[in-house]
Short mmCIF file of C-alpha atoms and ligand atoms in Angstrom, two decimals:
data_model
loop_
_atom_site.label_atom_id
_atom_site.label_comp_id
_atom_site.label_asym_id
_atom_site.label_seq_id
_atom_site.Cartn_x
_atom_site.Cartn_y
_atom_site.Cartn_z
CA MET A 1 0.14 0.01 -0.19
CA HIS A 2 0.80 3.74 -0.57
CA GLU A 3 1.93 4.17 3.14
CA THR A 4 1.62 7.76 2.80
CA LEU A 5 0.06 9.96 -0.37
CA SER A 6 2.30 11.82 -2.52
CA SER A 7 2.89 15.20 -2.69
CA HIS A 8 0.58 15.51 -6.20
CA GLU A 9 -2.27 13.06 -4.15
CA ILE A 10 -2.21 15.28 -1.23
CA VAL A 11 -3.08 18.08 -3.76
CA ASP A 12 -5.79 16.57 -5.47
CA ALA A 13 -7.59 15.41 -2.21
CA ARG A 14 -7.40 18.90 -0.84
CA GLY A 15 -8.27 20.09 -4.10
CA GLU A 16 -11.58 17.97 -4.32
CA PHE A 17 -12.61 18.91 -0.82
CA ALA A 18 -11.97 22.97 -1.31
CA GLN A 19 -14.00 22.52 -4.69
CA ALA A 20 -16.95 20.35 -2.57
CA VAL A 21 -16.71 22.85 -0.05
CA LEU A 22 -17.02 26.15 -2.27
CA THR A 23 -19.61 24.41 -4.46
CA GLY A 24 -21.74 23.12 -1.66
CA LEU A 25 -21.37 26.48 -0.06
CA SER A 26 -22.64 28.51 -2.69
CA HIS A 27 -25.61 26.15 -3.94
CA ARG A 28 -29.01 26.58 -2.29
CA PRO A 29 -30.09 24.40 -0.58
CA ARG A 30 -26.42 24.47 1.12
CA GLY A 31 -24.87 21.01 1.35
CA ILE A 32 -21.30 19.16 1.95
CA PRO A 33 -21.19 15.25 0.40
CA CYS A 34 -20.41 12.93 3.52
CA ARG A 35 -17.78 11.33 2.24
CA PHE A 36 -15.89 14.48 3.76
CA PHE A 37 -16.55 13.79 7.25
CA TYR A 38 -13.79 10.93 7.31
CA ASP A 39 -10.23 12.85 8.02
CA ALA A 40 -8.15 11.07 10.73
CA GLU A 41 -10.63 12.81 13.29
CA GLY A 42 -13.91 12.14 11.82
CA SER A 43 -12.87 8.37 11.43
CA ALA A 44 -12.17 8.55 15.14
CA LEU A 45 -15.87 9.86 16.08
CA PHE A 46 -17.48 7.58 13.87
CA GLU A 47 -15.54 4.58 15.73
CA GLU A 48 -16.75 6.54 18.74
CA ILE A 49 -20.20 6.39 17.67
CA THR A 50 -20.19 2.57 16.76
CA GLN A 51 -19.48 2.10 20.95
CA LEU A 52 -22.68 4.42 21.65
CA GLU A 53 -25.66 2.76 23.36
CA GLU A 54 -28.05 4.51 21.05
CA TYR A 55 -26.40 3.32 17.72
CA TYR A 56 -27.42 -0.12 17.23
CA PRO A 57 -26.29 -0.87 13.68
CA THR A 58 -22.34 -1.95 14.61
CA ARG A 59 -23.37 -4.78 17.14
CA THR A 60 -26.27 -5.82 15.29
CA GLU A 61 -24.35 -6.09 12.28
CA THR A 62 -21.38 -8.05 14.16
CA ALA A 63 -23.73 -10.17 16.29
CA LEU A 64 -25.56 -11.51 12.83
CA LEU A 65 -21.86 -12.08 11.31
CA ALA A 66 -21.06 -14.09 14.04
CA SER A 67 -24.20 -16.14 13.70
CA HIS A 68 -24.16 -16.47 9.96
CA GLY A 69 -20.60 -16.44 9.14
CA ALA A 70 -20.54 -20.52 8.38
CA LYS A 71 -23.30 -20.24 6.34
CA ILE A 72 -21.87 -17.24 4.29
CA ALA A 73 -18.61 -19.14 3.85
CA GLU A 74 -20.23 -22.19 2.83
CA HIS A 75 -22.44 -20.08 0.02
CA VAL A 76 -19.07 -18.52 -1.41
CA GLY A 77 -16.59 -21.52 -1.01
CA GLY A 78 -12.84 -21.36 -0.37
CA GLY A 79 -10.17 -19.23 -1.69
CA VAL A 80 -11.55 -16.06 -2.13
CA VAL A 81 -10.81 -12.48 -2.68
CA LEU A 82 -12.61 -10.04 -0.37
CA VAL A 83 -12.92 -6.52 -1.80
CA GLU A 84 -14.65 -4.29 1.40
CA PHE A 85 -16.07 -1.04 0.33
CA GLY A 86 -15.79 1.70 3.03
CA SER A 87 -14.03 -0.51 5.57
CA GLY A 88 -13.27 2.34 8.01
CA SER A 89 -11.64 0.32 11.20
CA ALA A 90 -12.58 -3.16 9.70
CA ARG A 91 -13.42 -4.48 12.76
CA LYS A 92 -16.46 -6.63 11.42
CA THR A 93 -14.09 -7.68 9.15
CA SER A 94 -12.15 -9.99 10.96
CA LEU A 95 -14.92 -11.80 11.74
CA LEU A 96 -15.83 -12.80 8.36
CA LEU A 97 -12.26 -13.35 7.26
CA ASP A 98 -12.19 -16.09 10.17
CA ALA A 99 -15.41 -17.82 8.99
CA LEU A 100 -14.21 -17.77 5.34
CA ASP A 101 -12.30 -21.04 3.99
CA GLU A 102 -8.84 -19.50 3.44
CA PRO A 103 -9.28 -16.39 1.87
CA CYS A 104 -6.72 -15.77 -0.46
CA ALA A 105 -6.62 -11.56 -0.41
CA TYR A 106 -8.46 -8.79 1.08
CA ILE A 107 -8.76 -5.59 -0.41
CA PRO A 108 -9.93 -2.55 1.46
CA ILE A 109 -11.25 0.36 -0.17
CA ASP A 110 -11.61 3.48 1.74
CA VAL A 111 -10.92 7.39 1.45
CA SER A 112 -9.68 7.74 5.07
CA GLU A 113 -5.90 7.10 4.45
CA ALA A 114 -5.93 6.71 8.30
CA SER A 115 -8.26 3.84 9.04
CA LEU A 116 -6.60 2.20 5.91
CA ALA A 117 -3.35 2.15 7.45
CA GLU A 118 -4.71 1.26 11.12
CA ALA A 119 -6.92 -1.52 10.02
CA ALA A 120 -4.29 -3.21 7.20
CA GLU A 121 -1.92 -3.20 10.49
CA ARG A 122 -4.11 -4.70 12.76
CA LEU A 123 -5.56 -7.15 10.13
CA LYS A 124 -1.99 -8.32 9.15
CA ALA A 125 -1.22 -9.16 12.80
CA ARG A 126 -4.55 -11.18 13.14
CA HIS A 127 -4.75 -12.68 9.99
CA ARG A 128 -0.82 -14.21 9.42
CA GLY A 129 -0.40 -14.94 5.31
CA LEU A 130 -3.72 -13.06 4.45
CA THR A 131 -2.44 -10.76 1.55
CA ILE A 132 -3.95 -7.81 2.36
CA LEU A 133 -3.99 -4.77 -0.63
CA PRO A 134 -5.74 -1.26 0.72
CA LEU A 135 -6.46 1.19 -2.27
CA ILE A 136 -7.04 4.64 -0.92
CA ALA A 137 -9.93 5.48 -3.31
CA ASP A 138 -13.75 6.84 -3.56
CA PHE A 139 -15.28 3.38 -3.78
CA THR A 140 -18.03 5.00 -6.48
CA LYS A 141 -15.30 5.51 -8.57
CA THR A 142 -13.09 2.28 -8.39
CA ARG A 143 -13.21 1.07 -11.65
CA VAL A 144 -9.77 -1.83 -11.32
CA LEU A 145 -8.31 -4.18 -8.81
CA PRO A 146 -4.94 -4.93 -8.05
CA PRO A 147 -4.45 -8.57 -9.64
CA VAL A 148 -4.38 -11.24 -7.21
CA SER A 149 -2.81 -14.74 -8.34
CA GLY A 150 -4.82 -18.16 -7.80
CA ARG A 151 -7.53 -16.61 -6.65
CA ALA A 152 -10.97 -18.36 -7.04
CA SER A 153 -13.86 -16.04 -7.14
CA THR A 154 -14.82 -12.22 -5.55
CA LEU A 155 -16.80 -11.62 -2.37
CA GLY A 156 -17.61 -7.88 -1.93
CA TYR A 157 -18.18 -6.74 1.61
CA PHE A 158 -20.10 -3.17 2.56
CA SER A 159 -21.06 -3.19 5.96
CA GLY A 160 -22.27 -0.95 7.85
CA SER A 161 -25.38 0.51 6.15
CA THR A 162 -22.82 2.72 4.05
CA ILE A 163 -24.99 2.20 1.30
CA GLY A 164 -27.77 3.90 2.93
CA ASN A 165 -25.56 7.13 2.66
CA LEU A 166 -26.25 6.79 -1.23
CA SER A 167 -29.74 7.87 -2.53
CA HIS A 168 -31.46 5.36 -4.50
CA THR A 169 -30.12 6.23 -7.72
CA GLU A 170 -26.58 6.26 -6.90
CA ALA A 171 -27.20 3.31 -4.98
CA ARG A 172 -28.26 1.43 -8.12
CA ALA A 173 -25.06 2.77 -10.10
CA PHE A 174 -22.95 1.79 -7.45
CA LEU A 175 -24.13 -1.85 -6.89
CA GLU A 176 -23.91 -2.11 -10.91
CA ASP A 177 -20.36 -0.71 -11.08
CA ALA A 178 -19.86 -3.00 -8.41
CA ALA A 179 -20.95 -6.41 -10.28
CA ARG A 180 -18.25 -5.15 -12.97
CA LEU A 181 -15.87 -4.88 -10.70
CA LEU A 182 -16.51 -7.73 -8.28
CA GLY A 183 -16.53 -10.06 -12.08
CA PRO A 184 -18.70 -12.83 -13.18
CA ASP A 185 -18.64 -15.18 -10.56
CA SER A 186 -18.61 -13.39 -8.05
CA ALA A 187 -20.76 -12.40 -4.51
CA PHE A 188 -21.92 -10.04 -2.46
CA LEU A 189 -22.60 -9.29 1.27
CA LEU A 190 -23.86 -5.93 2.75
CA GLY A 191 -25.13 -4.73 5.85
CA VAL A 192 -28.07 -2.81 5.35
CA ASP A 193 -30.27 -0.71 7.88
CA LEU A 194 -34.11 -1.34 8.46
CA LYS A 195 -36.78 1.06 8.35
CA LYS A 196 -38.10 1.29 12.06
CA SER A 197 -39.83 3.05 15.05
CA LEU A 198 -38.60 6.70 15.70
CA ASP A 199 -38.18 6.02 19.17
CA ILE A 200 -35.06 3.53 18.13
CA LEU A 201 -33.90 5.66 15.36
CA LEU A 202 -34.28 9.39 16.23
CA PRO A 203 -31.60 8.64 19.68
CA ALA A 204 -29.33 6.54 17.32
CA TYR A 205 -28.75 10.08 15.21
CA ASN A 206 -28.89 12.56 18.30
CA ASP A 207 -27.24 10.49 21.22
CA ALA A 208 -27.52 12.00 24.68
CA SER A 209 -23.39 12.38 24.73
CA GLY A 210 -22.90 14.39 21.84
CA VAL A 211 -20.95 12.23 20.05
CA THR A 212 -22.96 12.33 16.69
CA ALA A 213 -23.20 16.07 16.86
CA ALA A 214 -19.15 16.39 16.94
CA PHE A 215 -18.64 14.34 14.07
CA ASN A 216 -20.87 16.81 12.19
CA LEU A 217 -19.60 19.57 13.01
CA ASN A 218 -16.32 17.85 12.63
CA LEU A 219 -16.26 18.81 9.09
CA LEU A 220 -16.43 22.47 9.67
CA ALA A 221 -13.40 21.83 11.77
CA ARG A 222 -11.96 19.89 8.96
CA ILE A 223 -12.27 23.05 6.62
CA ASN A 224 -11.10 25.48 9.28
CA ARG A 225 -8.35 23.28 9.65
CA GLU A 226 -7.57 22.37 5.69
CA LEU A 227 -8.97 25.40 3.99
CA ASP A 228 -8.40 28.09 6.05
CA GLY A 229 -11.76 28.20 7.56
CA THR A 230 -13.42 30.35 10.16
CA PHE A 231 -16.00 28.71 11.27
CA ASP A 232 -17.07 29.47 14.71
CA LEU A 233 -17.89 26.14 16.24
CA GLU A 234 -19.92 27.33 19.32
CA ARG A 235 -22.24 29.17 16.69
CA PHE A 236 -23.22 26.28 14.66
CA ALA A 237 -25.35 23.27 15.63
CA HIS A 238 -26.08 19.37 14.49
CA GLU A 239 -29.46 18.48 13.67
CA ALA A 240 -31.01 15.16 12.66
CA THR A 241 -34.43 14.29 11.53
CA TYR A 242 -36.31 11.77 9.59
CA ASN A 243 -37.85 12.07 6.54
CA GLU A 244 -41.18 9.70 6.18
CA ALA A 245 -41.50 9.98 2.56
CA ALA A 246 -37.72 9.46 1.69
CA GLY A 247 -37.05 6.78 4.26
CA ARG A 248 -34.05 8.32 5.21
CA MET A 249 -32.53 10.18 7.86
CA GLU A 250 -31.42 13.70 7.27
CA ILE A 251 -28.06 15.01 8.78
CA TYR A 252 -27.90 19.16 8.71
CA ILE A 253 -25.33 21.53 10.32
CA VAL A 254 -27.57 24.75 11.28
CA SER A 255 -26.36 28.13 12.15
CA LEU A 256 -27.64 29.20 15.65
CA ALA A 257 -27.61 33.11 14.40
CA GLU A 258 -26.69 35.65 11.57
CA GLN A 259 -22.83 35.44 10.76
CA ALA A 260 -20.43 35.05 8.06
CA ALA A 261 -17.52 32.44 7.94
CA SER A 262 -14.39 32.56 5.05
CA VAL A 263 -12.94 29.67 3.44
CA LEU A 264 -10.06 29.91 1.47
CA GLY A 265 -10.62 33.76 1.01
CA ARG A 266 -14.30 33.54 0.10
CA THR A 267 -16.91 34.88 2.74
CA PHE A 268 -20.67 33.01 3.04
CA SER A 269 -23.10 34.55 4.95
CA PHE A 270 -25.38 32.25 7.43
CA GLY A 271 -29.06 33.34 8.58
CA ALA A 272 -29.91 31.97 12.07
CA GLY A 273 -31.44 28.51 11.30
CA GLU A 274 -30.12 28.23 8.16
CA ARG A 275 -28.80 24.68 7.23
CA ILE A 276 -25.94 23.10 5.47
CA HIS A 277 -27.22 19.45 4.38
CA THR A 278 -24.49 16.85 5.54
CA GLU A 279 -25.59 13.36 5.29
CA ASN A 280 -28.73 11.16 4.11
CA SER A 281 -29.01 7.59 5.67
CA HIS A 282 -31.52 5.69 3.80
CA LYS A 283 -33.29 2.84 5.37
CA TYR A 284 -34.58 -0.45 3.57
CA THR A 285 -37.14 -2.90 4.29
CA VAL A 286 -35.54 -6.45 3.11
CA ALA A 287 -37.65 -6.43 0.34
CA GLU A 288 -37.27 -2.78 -0.75
CA PHE A 289 -33.35 -3.56 -0.95
CA GLN A 290 -33.69 -7.07 -2.60
CA ALA A 291 -35.56 -5.46 -5.16
CA LEU A 292 -32.90 -2.31 -5.65
CA ALA A 293 -30.10 -5.17 -5.99
CA GLU A 294 -32.38 -7.05 -8.23
CA SER A 295 -32.43 -4.21 -10.25
CA ALA A 296 -28.81 -3.63 -10.35
CA GLY A 297 -28.32 -7.18 -11.79
CA TRP A 298 -27.57 -8.90 -8.33
CA GLN A 299 -30.00 -12.15 -7.00
CA PRO A 300 -31.01 -12.22 -3.84
CA VAL A 301 -29.39 -15.64 -2.01
CA GLU A 302 -30.14 -14.76 1.51
CA ALA A 303 -31.21 -11.94 4.09
CA TRP A 304 -30.70 -12.26 7.43
CA THR A 305 -32.26 -10.23 10.19
CA ASP A 306 -32.00 -10.24 14.36
CA GLU A 307 -34.79 -10.50 16.27
CA GLU A 308 -35.95 -7.28 16.95
CA GLN A 309 -35.51 -6.27 13.27
CA LEU A 310 -33.59 -3.41 13.61
CA PHE A 311 -30.49 -4.26 10.90
CA SER A 312 -30.29 -7.02 7.67
CA LEU A 313 -27.53 -8.76 6.34
CA HIS A 314 -27.82 -9.32 2.46
CA LEU A 315 -26.00 -12.07 0.61
CA LEU A 316 -26.16 -11.44 -3.02
CA ARG A 317 -24.71 -13.60 -6.30
CA ARG A 318 -24.72 -12.49 -9.99
CA ASP A 319 -27.18 -14.03 -11.78
N1 SAH B 401 -17.46 -0.53 7.29
C1 SAH B 401 -17.26 0.05 8.83
C2 SAH B 401 -17.11 1.92 8.38
C3 SAH B 401 -18.19 2.26 8.37
S1 SAH B 401 -17.93 4.33 8.45
C4 SAH B 401 -18.23 -0.10 9.24
O1 SAH B 401 -19.49 -0.95 8.94
O2 SAH B 401 -17.71 0.17 10.85
C5 SAH B 401 -18.20 4.83 6.48
C6 SAH B 401 -16.69 4.34 5.90
O3 SAH B 401 -16.55 4.63 4.40
C7 SAH B 401 -15.65 5.29 6.03
O4 SAH B 401 -14.41 4.83 6.82
C8 SAH B 401 -15.54 6.38 5.58
O5 SAH B 401 -14.12 7.05 4.96
C9 SAH B 401 -15.57 5.24 3.96
N2 SAH B 401 -16.42 6.12 3.06
C10 SAH B 401 -17.31 6.80 2.84
N3 SAH B 401 -17.76 7.27 1.73
C11 SAH B 401 -16.48 6.83 0.69
C12 SAH B 401 -16.23 6.91 -0.52
N4 SAH B 401 -17.13 7.97 -1.40
N5 SAH B 401 -15.27 6.28 -0.87
C13 SAH B 401 -14.60 5.65 0.03
N6 SAH B 401 -14.91 5.07 1.17
C14 SAH B 401 -15.83 5.84 1.40
C1 AVI B 402 -21.20 5.52 8.04
N1 AVI B 402 -22.77 5.09 7.83
C2 AVI B 402 -23.41 4.32 7.54
C3 AVI B 402 -23.64 5.78 9.26
C4 AVI B 402 -25.17 6.03 9.07
O1 AVI B 402 -25.56 5.65 9.78
O2 AVI B 402 -25.29 6.64 8.00
C5 AVI B 402 -22.99 7.42 9.23
C6 AVI B 402 -23.56 8.20 10.48
N2 AVI B 402 -24.12 9.42 10.43
C7 AVI B 402 -24.34 9.54 11.56
N3 AVI B 402 -24.13 8.79 12.76
C8 AVI B 402 -23.48 7.98 11.50
#
């Protein structure tokens, strides 16, 4: 793996962030794509979220993997290359690697260089002999994988319901691209959050200790750090609401006062109550997700859910 980004890649990454922020703050409604949450600070805050009592997805998906790993392994067979999209800390991945029959390589793909480096180190120590080939990349734009000799077939893994952070149109395009990327004899395992009562959903995105708020507001802190931003974090707040019609949580940063902030020398004015959209998190029923997968050329093999119907784990195959 590239231990560090080359200077030209750093300029590109900063340029991409700068452009997204300047464009996103100029347009109405204002919005910044959620992949920019994940600098080293944001990735660490997301890890804290996964440990929160209110945030049920991580522990529920972990339990589903522990219960059904053997069945998944049976379906996909031995010697697979495991390709993970948005791998993050890859803590759940170890459970999957343990269950699989002699996986031949692991290719984690993530925009967070810090997460990739840390996860690769940990997995190298825990799964001795496994070839690990990390890719620092946008998973919606990855079109080629590093060649792996002796590969039997490919298993994709997209955990944590990160697919919910894409719109339905983007999710379908992603699934179609992933089918091409993973190849004809591939399977795909996805963790997908289920539609559920607001009593459970709202606290998951409005936790009492304020970690989700810090995660959201870190986007402004990142702009201050990397783009000469002048946002006063005390005068912005986190907001998370459920949009029933769209079936998704919507996350915003709200201006608490009439104020101005500059980014790379450009000044932006905000009215009191004005919002910047930072993330959507779509929720699916099992049938809705299976229909989406089928529309993108994937065949549902099995879907597992927990007793409380909080979270689903889908195994798909190319048809
Ligand atoms: N799969 C892990 C992490 C989920 S957090 C889990 O279930 O716990 C989402 C992860 O996806 C982060 O590590 C983030 O850096 C990564 N990510 C978000 N958007 C991305 C994109 N467009 N391309 C690549 N990685 C992305
Ligand atoms: C990574 N992703 C699936 C998380 C989610 O639940 O949509 C990100 C997150 N945003 C706020 N809390 C967690």
